[in-house]
Amino acid sequence: MPLVTTKEMFERSMKEHYAIGAFNINNMEFIQAITDAAEEAKSPVILQVSSSAIKYARLPYLMKMVEAAVETTTIPIAIHLDHGPDFETAKMCIDNGFTSVMIDGSKYDFEENVRLTKEVVDYAHAHGVVVEAEIGQLAGVEDDVNVSDDDAKYTNPDQAYEFVQRTGCDSLAIAIGTSHGAYKFKGEPRLRFDILEKVKEKLPNTPIVLHGASTVIQEYVKMCNDHGGKLDGAQGCPDEMLHEAAQRGVSKINVDTDLRLAMTGVVRKVFAEQPEVFDPRKYLGAARDEIKKAVSHKIVDVFGSANKA
Ligand code: G3H
Ligand code: 13P
Ligand code: ZN
């Protein structure tokens, strides 16, 4: 099956109350691990590429490897730009065969976010590509102390509605308490499901996206720390909360940190336990196996997208 957009994946996920995993890719091992896990689970999957991943791996290499994954699997695969910073980057990805792009205007004020998003939507739709946009600010949500400030950082459901009407974006990332990276909550993890519910009431047909949704799998944090790493206090979003989010209307769940932790944990362990190893296939192969395990767990046990291909 050729690369697909996320349109049909999301339509079905909204009807049947599950989420599609969107996993960040930077190299061959990640692509193979993710698509092998999705193929085994018969699940649709989204491979997403940040602009720093493009800088690191180079666009033609990433595209060719994704094409190879598409040729050797049977599941629907979408290729998506993650956190597109500007119109030019989104255009470059659209022109090079991406089926979905995110334009992240959340750092701008509302009017500028609308203007930039609409500019990307117009270009993308003219080329058969779908657009994810973002409203509300993820970063630092967990550091809030003051209640009114706190509310200001989460997505405002009325603004979300106006934003979708004015931009015509295809899916919307909202801020309900998740954040990027390995340190998501200082105290107890907490997600604002009440905000998700209000957004879904106003936008029942818009697929909702959750960024910063890694669990920060403690087995990998420990594997890193036990072998020379320094990730004290790393904490993520528990599986049960992500499962609930998937059932309550989130259609796309973004994961990067967990796969980075899996790779780093395994590589550190091999280096520490087998100092004689110097064949990269030994540690990268072991890391690929572990990433595949982590992705399978998410698809099958948490997001609920197995057998939905
Ligand atoms: O949300 C951001 C992703 O984790 C990508 O991170 O820009 O370091 O590739 P990156
Ligand atoms: P994590 O850092 O929680 O994996 O989030 C990744 C993400 O949102 C990519 O856009
Ligand atoms: Zn993100």
GROMACS .gro file of C-alpha atoms and ligand atoms in nm:
model
  330
    1MET     CA    1   0.000   0.000   0.000
    2PRO     CA    2   0.140   0.349  -0.083
    3LEU     CA    3   0.193   0.612   0.187
    4VAL     CA    4  -0.144   0.738   0.311
    5THR     CA    5  -0.268   1.056   0.475
    6THR     CA    6  -0.408   1.034   0.827
    7LYS     CA    7  -0.764   1.112   0.714
    8GLU     CA    8  -0.905   0.760   0.709
    9MET     CA    9  -0.702   0.643   1.009
   10PHE     CA   10  -0.848   0.924   1.217
   11GLU     CA   11  -1.206   0.885   1.090
   12ARG     CA   12  -1.208   0.523   1.206
   13SER     CA   13  -1.026   0.600   1.532
   14MET     CA   14  -1.289   0.860   1.624
   15LYS     CA   15  -1.574   0.618   1.553
   16GLU     CA   16  -1.416   0.328   1.741
   17HIS     CA   17  -1.246   0.520   2.025
   18TYR     CA   18  -0.880   0.437   1.996
   19ALA     CA   19  -0.566   0.633   1.906
   20ILE     CA   20  -0.295   0.597   1.643
   21GLY     CA   21   0.065   0.608   1.764
   22ALA     CA   22   0.288   0.871   1.604
   23PHE     CA   23   0.651   0.781   1.659
   24ASN     CA   24   0.951   1.004   1.587
   25ILE     CA   25   1.217   0.865   1.354
   26ASN     CA   26   1.581   0.965   1.312
   27ASN     CA   27   1.749   0.663   1.159
   28MET     CA   28   1.697   0.318   1.008
   29GLU     CA   29   1.673   0.130   1.337
   30PHE     CA   30   1.379   0.342   1.457
   31ILE     CA   31   1.195   0.307   1.126
   32GLN     CA   32   1.236  -0.070   1.119
   33ALA     CA   33   1.146  -0.121   1.484
   34ILE     CA   34   0.830   0.091   1.461
   35THR     CA   35   0.701  -0.048   1.133
   36ASP     CA   36   0.783  -0.410   1.228
   37ALA     CA   37   0.585  -0.367   1.550
   38ALA     CA   38   0.292  -0.206   1.365
   39GLU     CA   39   0.297  -0.474   1.095
   40GLU     CA   40   0.289  -0.753   1.356
   41ALA     CA   41  -0.001  -0.584   1.537
   42LYS     CA   42  -0.181  -0.507   1.207
   43SER     CA   43  -0.202  -0.144   1.312
   44PRO     CA   44  -0.190   0.178   1.112
   45VAL     CA   45   0.105   0.394   1.215
   46ILE     CA   46   0.240   0.748   1.174
   47LEU     CA   47   0.613   0.804   1.129
   48GLN     CA   48   0.701   1.159   1.221
   49VAL     CA   49   1.006   1.365   1.144
   50SER     CA   50   1.109   1.683   1.325
   51SER     CA   51   1.313   1.955   1.157
   52SER     CA   52   1.611   1.851   1.370
   53ALA     CA   53   1.567   1.493   1.246
   54ILE     CA   54   1.574   1.630   0.890
   55LYS     CA   55   1.895   1.819   0.968
   56TYR     CA   56   2.049   1.508   1.121
   57ALA     CA   57   1.947   1.234   0.878
   58ARG     CA   58   1.875   1.443   0.563
   59LEU     CA   59   1.540   1.436   0.391
   60PRO     CA   60   1.621   1.209   0.093
   61TYR     CA   61   1.761   0.940   0.325
   62LEU     CA   62   1.458   0.950   0.551
   63MET     CA   63   1.217   0.940   0.257
   64LYS     CA   64   1.392   0.646   0.091
   65MET     CA   65   1.396   0.448   0.416
   66VAL     CA   66   1.030   0.520   0.476
   67GLU     CA   67   0.956   0.412   0.119
   68ALA     CA   68   1.141   0.086   0.193
   69ALA     CA   69   0.925   0.034   0.502
   70VAL     CA   70   0.613   0.095   0.294
   71GLU     CA   71   0.727  -0.156   0.029
   72THR     CA   72   0.797  -0.429   0.282
   73THR     CA   73   0.482  -0.398   0.497
   74THR     CA   74   0.106  -0.417   0.438
   75ILE     CA   75  -0.023  -0.163   0.692
   76PRO     CA   76  -0.125   0.202   0.632
   77ILE     CA   77   0.175   0.429   0.701
   78ALA     CA   78   0.165   0.811   0.705
   79ILE     CA   79   0.474   1.030   0.696
   80HIS     CA   80   0.430   1.347   0.899
   81LEU     CA   81   0.633   1.661   0.972
   82ASP     CA   82   0.646   1.706   1.350
   83HIS     CA   83   0.644   2.064   1.487
   84GLY     CA   84   0.690   2.234   1.151
   85PRO     CA   85   0.839   2.571   1.250
   86ASP     CA   86   0.749   2.775   0.940
   87PHE     CA   87   0.579   2.773   0.599
   88GLU     CA   88   0.904   2.695   0.411
   89THR     CA   89   0.972   2.374   0.606
   90ALA     CA   90   0.614   2.257   0.563
   91LYS     CA   91   0.630   2.332   0.190
   92MET     CA   92   0.959   2.145   0.152
   93CYS     CA   93   0.807   1.836   0.316
   94ILE     CA   94   0.488   1.858   0.109
   95ASP     CA   95   0.693   1.896  -0.210
   96ASN     CA   96   0.899   1.590  -0.113
   97GLY     CA   97   0.614   1.346  -0.058
   98PHE     CA   98   0.501   1.388   0.304
   99THR     CA   99   0.135   1.299   0.347
  100SER     CA  100   0.082   1.510   0.659
  101VAL     CA  101   0.247   1.816   0.813
  102MET     CA  102   0.222   1.992   1.143
  103ILE     CA  103   0.254   2.367   1.154
  104ASP     CA  104   0.331   2.465   1.511
  105GLY     CA  105   0.223   2.825   1.555
  106SER     CA  106   0.158   2.780   1.927
  107LYS     CA  107   0.450   3.008   2.011
  108TYR     CA  108   0.278   3.299   1.834
  109ASP     CA  109  -0.024   3.497   1.940
  110PHE     CA  110  -0.365   3.370   1.830
  111GLU     CA  111  -0.397   3.588   1.518
  112GLU     CA  112  -0.049   3.501   1.389
  113ASN     CA  113  -0.107   3.131   1.462
  114VAL     CA  114  -0.430   3.151   1.256
  115ARG     CA  115  -0.256   3.333   0.969
  116LEU     CA  116   0.041   3.096   0.949
  117THR     CA  117  -0.170   2.782   0.988
  118LYS     CA  118  -0.412   2.896   0.716
  119GLU     CA  119  -0.120   2.965   0.481
  120VAL     CA  120   0.007   2.608   0.529
  121VAL     CA  121  -0.344   2.458   0.507
  122ASP     CA  122  -0.407   2.629   0.171
  123TYR     CA  123  -0.082   2.496   0.023
  124ALA     CA  124  -0.116   2.148   0.177
  125HIS     CA  125  -0.476   2.095   0.071
  126ALA     CA  126  -0.394   2.200  -0.284
  127HIS     CA  127  -0.143   1.912  -0.281
  128GLY     CA  128  -0.358   1.646  -0.112
  129VAL     CA  129  -0.175   1.674   0.221
  130VAL     CA  130  -0.339   1.709   0.564
  131VAL     CA  131  -0.239   1.957   0.836
  132GLU     CA  132  -0.210   1.930   1.213
  133ALA     CA  133  -0.199   2.258   1.405
  134GLU     CA  134  -0.159   2.344   1.771
  135ILE     CA  135  -0.331   2.574   2.012
  136GLY     CA  136  -0.228   2.614   2.376
  137GLN     CA  137   0.124   2.582   2.515
  138LEU     CA  138   0.272   2.251   2.621
  139ALA     CA  139   0.612   2.348   2.752
  140GLY     CA  140   0.634   2.424   3.120
  141VAL     CA  141   0.274   2.335   3.198
  142GLU     CA  142   0.400   2.110   3.475
  143ASP     CA  143   0.580   2.398   3.645
  144ASP     CA  144   0.265   2.599   3.713
  145VAL     CA  145   0.191   2.707   4.063
  146ASN     CA  146  -0.078   2.966   4.023
  147VAL     CA  147  -0.429   2.861   3.920
  148SER     CA  148  -0.511   3.146   3.683
  149ASP     CA  149  -0.174   3.116   3.511
  150ASP     CA  150  -0.233   2.745   3.503
  151ASP     CA  151  -0.561   2.784   3.315
  152ALA     CA  152  -0.402   3.028   3.073
  153LYS     CA  153  -0.157   2.766   2.950
  154TYR     CA  154  -0.409   2.494   2.875
  155THR     CA  155  -0.608   2.500   2.554
  156ASN     CA  156  -0.918   2.717   2.571
  157PRO     CA  157  -1.203   2.516   2.408
  158ASP     CA  158  -1.377   2.827   2.264
  159GLN     CA  159  -1.051   2.942   2.106
  160ALA     CA  160  -0.991   2.591   1.975
  161TYR     CA  161  -1.331   2.601   1.801
  162GLU     CA  162  -1.267   2.943   1.644
  163PHE     CA  163  -0.917   2.834   1.540
  164VAL     CA  164  -1.039   2.526   1.354
  165GLN     CA  165  -1.319   2.721   1.182
  166ARG     CA  166  -1.082   2.993   1.065
  167THR     CA  167  -0.787   2.778   0.959
  168GLY     CA  168  -0.953   2.465   0.820
  169CYS     CA  169  -0.680   2.251   0.981
  170ASP     CA  170  -0.745   1.876   0.972
  171SER     CA  171  -0.640   1.787   1.327
  172LEU     CA  172  -0.560   1.981   1.640
  173ALA     CA  173  -0.295   1.938   1.910
  174ILE     CA  174  -0.418   2.061   2.248
  175ALA     CA  175  -0.253   2.128   2.584
  176ILE     CA  176  -0.414   1.932   2.869
  177GLY     CA  177  -0.112   1.877   3.092
  178THR     CA  178   0.142   1.675   2.892
  179SER     CA  179   0.483   1.816   2.804
  180HIS     CA  180   0.783   1.710   2.599
  181GLY     CA  181   1.083   1.523   2.734
  182ALA     CA  182   1.160   1.302   3.033
  183TYR     CA  183   1.046   1.532   3.317
  184LYS     CA  184   0.674   1.586   3.274
  185PHE     CA  185   0.532   1.624   3.623
  186LYS     CA  186   0.680   1.745   3.948
  187GLY     CA  187   0.415   1.587   4.168
  188GLU     CA  188   0.138   1.346   4.074
  189PRO     CA  189   0.071   1.317   3.700
  190ARG     CA  190  -0.249   1.497   3.611
  191LEU     CA  191  -0.428   1.546   3.279
  192ARG     CA  192  -0.719   1.786   3.229
  193PHE     CA  193  -0.973   1.545   3.084
  194ASP     CA  194  -1.239   1.809   3.149
  195ILE     CA  195  -1.075   2.030   2.884
  196LEU     CA  196  -1.050   1.740   2.641
  197GLU     CA  197  -1.421   1.674   2.692
  198LYS     CA  198  -1.515   2.039   2.625
  199VAL     CA  199  -1.298   2.050   2.312
  200LYS     CA  200  -1.459   1.729   2.184
  201GLU     CA  201  -1.807   1.871   2.251
  202LYS     CA  202  -1.728   2.174   2.038
  203LEU     CA  203  -1.527   1.988   1.774
  204PRO     CA  204  -1.671   1.635   1.759
  205ASN     CA  205  -1.532   1.570   1.410
  206THR     CA  206  -1.181   1.710   1.455
  207PRO     CA  207  -0.914   1.453   1.542
  208ILE     CA  208  -0.735   1.560   1.860
  209VAL     CA  209  -0.360   1.512   1.908
  210LEU     CA  210  -0.163   1.464   2.229
  211HIS     CA  211   0.200   1.573   2.222
  212GLY     CA  212   0.450   1.498   2.495
  213ALA     CA  213   0.282   1.167   2.566
  214SER     CA  214   0.570   0.937   2.652
  215THR     CA  215   0.527   0.720   2.959
  216VAL     CA  216   0.896   0.766   3.042
  217ILE     CA  217   0.921   0.389   3.087
  218GLN     CA  218   1.092   0.335   3.421
  219GLU     CA  219   1.261   0.012   3.310
  220TYR     CA  220   1.462   0.216   3.057
  221VAL     CA  221   1.529   0.503   3.296
  222LYS     CA  222   1.675   0.246   3.538
  223MET     CA  223   1.871   0.076   3.259
  224CYS     CA  224   2.027   0.413   3.174
  225ASN     CA  225   2.096   0.506   3.537
  226ASP     CA  226   2.236   0.162   3.625
  227HIS     CA  227   2.492   0.193   3.349
  228GLY     CA  228   2.631   0.542   3.393
  229GLY     CA  229   2.331   0.754   3.291
  230LYS     CA  230   2.197   1.048   3.489
  231LEU     CA  231   1.820   1.071   3.459
  232ASP     CA  232   1.711   1.110   3.819
  233GLY     CA  233   1.347   1.192   3.875
  234ALA     CA  234   1.241   1.130   3.515
  235GLN     CA  235   0.863   1.085   3.505
  236GLY     CA  236   0.604   1.062   3.229
  237CYS     CA  237   0.240   1.012   3.156
  238PRO     CA  238   0.110   0.678   3.292
  239ASP     CA  239  -0.025   0.418   3.048
  240GLU     CA  240  -0.369   0.427   3.213
  241MET     CA  241  -0.405   0.799   3.143
  242LEU     CA  242  -0.304   0.756   2.781
  243HIS     CA  243  -0.548   0.468   2.746
  244GLU     CA  244  -0.823   0.689   2.888
  245ALA     CA  245  -0.725   0.973   2.654
  246ALA     CA  246  -0.747   0.735   2.357
  247GLN     CA  247  -1.092   0.622   2.465
  248ARG     CA  248  -1.211   0.978   2.527
  249GLY     CA  249  -1.139   1.122   2.187
  250VAL     CA  250  -0.763   1.160   2.133
  251SER     CA  251  -0.682   1.022   1.787
  252LYS     CA  252  -0.304   1.066   1.771
  253ILE     CA  253  -0.054   1.009   2.051
  254ASN     CA  254   0.304   1.133   2.001
  255VAL     CA  255   0.597   0.934   2.135
  256ASP     CA  256   0.965   1.015   2.104
  257THR     CA  257   1.124   1.016   2.450
  258ASP     CA  258   1.035   0.652   2.531
  259LEU     CA  259   1.207   0.528   2.216
  260ARG     CA  260   1.514   0.741   2.286
  261LEU     CA  261   1.528   0.598   2.638
  262ALA     CA  262   1.496   0.241   2.506
  263MET     CA  263   1.781   0.291   2.262
  264THR     CA  264   2.007   0.468   2.512
  265GLY     CA  265   1.936   0.217   2.790
  266VAL     CA  266   2.020  -0.081   2.574
  267VAL     CA  267   2.331   0.074   2.424
  268ARG     CA  268   2.460   0.172   2.769
  269LYS     CA  269   2.393  -0.181   2.899
  270VAL     CA  270   2.573  -0.352   2.611
  271PHE     CA  271   2.871  -0.117   2.648
  272ALA     CA  272   2.887  -0.179   3.025
  273GLU     CA  273   2.831  -0.554   3.018
  274GLN     CA  274   3.018  -0.646   2.701
  275PRO     CA  275   3.313  -0.406   2.679
  276GLU     CA  276   3.472  -0.625   2.414
  277VAL     CA  277   3.188  -0.551   2.166
  278PHE     CA  278   3.273  -0.304   1.893
  279ASP     CA  279   3.039  -0.415   1.615
  280PRO     CA  280   2.763  -0.147   1.601
  281ARG     CA  281   2.517  -0.408   1.476
  282LYS     CA  282   2.540  -0.578   1.815
  283TYR     CA  283   2.422  -0.277   2.017
  284LEU     CA  284   2.205  -0.110   1.754
  285GLY     CA  285   2.039  -0.444   1.677
  286ALA     CA  286   1.966  -0.500   2.046
  287ALA     CA  287   1.831  -0.143   2.070
  288ARG     CA  288   1.608  -0.201   1.766
  289ASP     CA  289   1.458  -0.511   1.933
  290GLU     CA  290   1.382  -0.315   2.249
  291ILE     CA  291   1.224  -0.023   2.060
  292LYS     CA  292   1.003  -0.272   1.878
  293LYS     CA  293   0.890  -0.417   2.213
  294ALA     CA  294   0.805  -0.070   2.347
  295VAL     CA  295   0.608   0.022   2.034
  296SER     CA  296   0.415  -0.309   2.041
  297HIS     CA  297   0.317  -0.251   2.402
  298LYS     CA  298   0.183   0.094   2.323
  299ILE     CA  299  -0.008  -0.009   2.013
  300VAL     CA  300  -0.159  -0.325   2.160
  301ASP     CA  301  -0.207  -0.249   2.531
  302VAL     CA  302  -0.241   0.129   2.551
  303PHE     CA  303  -0.359   0.298   2.231
  304GLY     CA  304  -0.589   0.018   2.110
  305SER     CA  305  -0.500   0.039   1.739
  306ALA     CA  306  -0.407  -0.329   1.690
  307ASN     CA  307  -0.605  -0.502   1.414
  308LYS     CA  308  -0.730  -0.167   1.280
  309ALA     CA  309  -0.509  -0.167   0.968
  310G3H     O1  310   0.853   1.711   2.015
  310G3H     C1  311   0.966   1.702   1.971
  310G3H     C2  312   1.022   1.572   1.934
  310G3H     O2  313   1.054   1.498   2.048
  310G3H     C3  314   1.137   1.588   1.840
  310G3H     O3  315   1.251   1.632   1.904
  310G3H     O4  316   1.343   1.819   1.767
  310G3H     O5  317   1.493   1.683   1.917
  310G3H     O6  318   1.399   1.584   1.707
  310G3H     P1  319   1.380   1.684   1.819
  31113P     P1  320   0.762   1.294   2.421
  31113P     O1  321   0.879   1.380   2.451
  31113P     O2  322   0.672   1.280   2.540
  31113P     O3  323   0.797   1.161   2.365
  31113P     O4  324   0.673   1.370   2.310
  31113P     C1  325   0.705   1.359   2.174
  31113P     C2  326   0.629   1.456   2.090
  31113P     O5  327   0.534   1.520   2.131
  31113P     C3  328   0.674   1.473   1.952
  31113P     O6  329   0.604   1.572   1.887
  312ZN      ZN  330   0.546   1.731   2.018
   0.00000   0.00000   0.00000
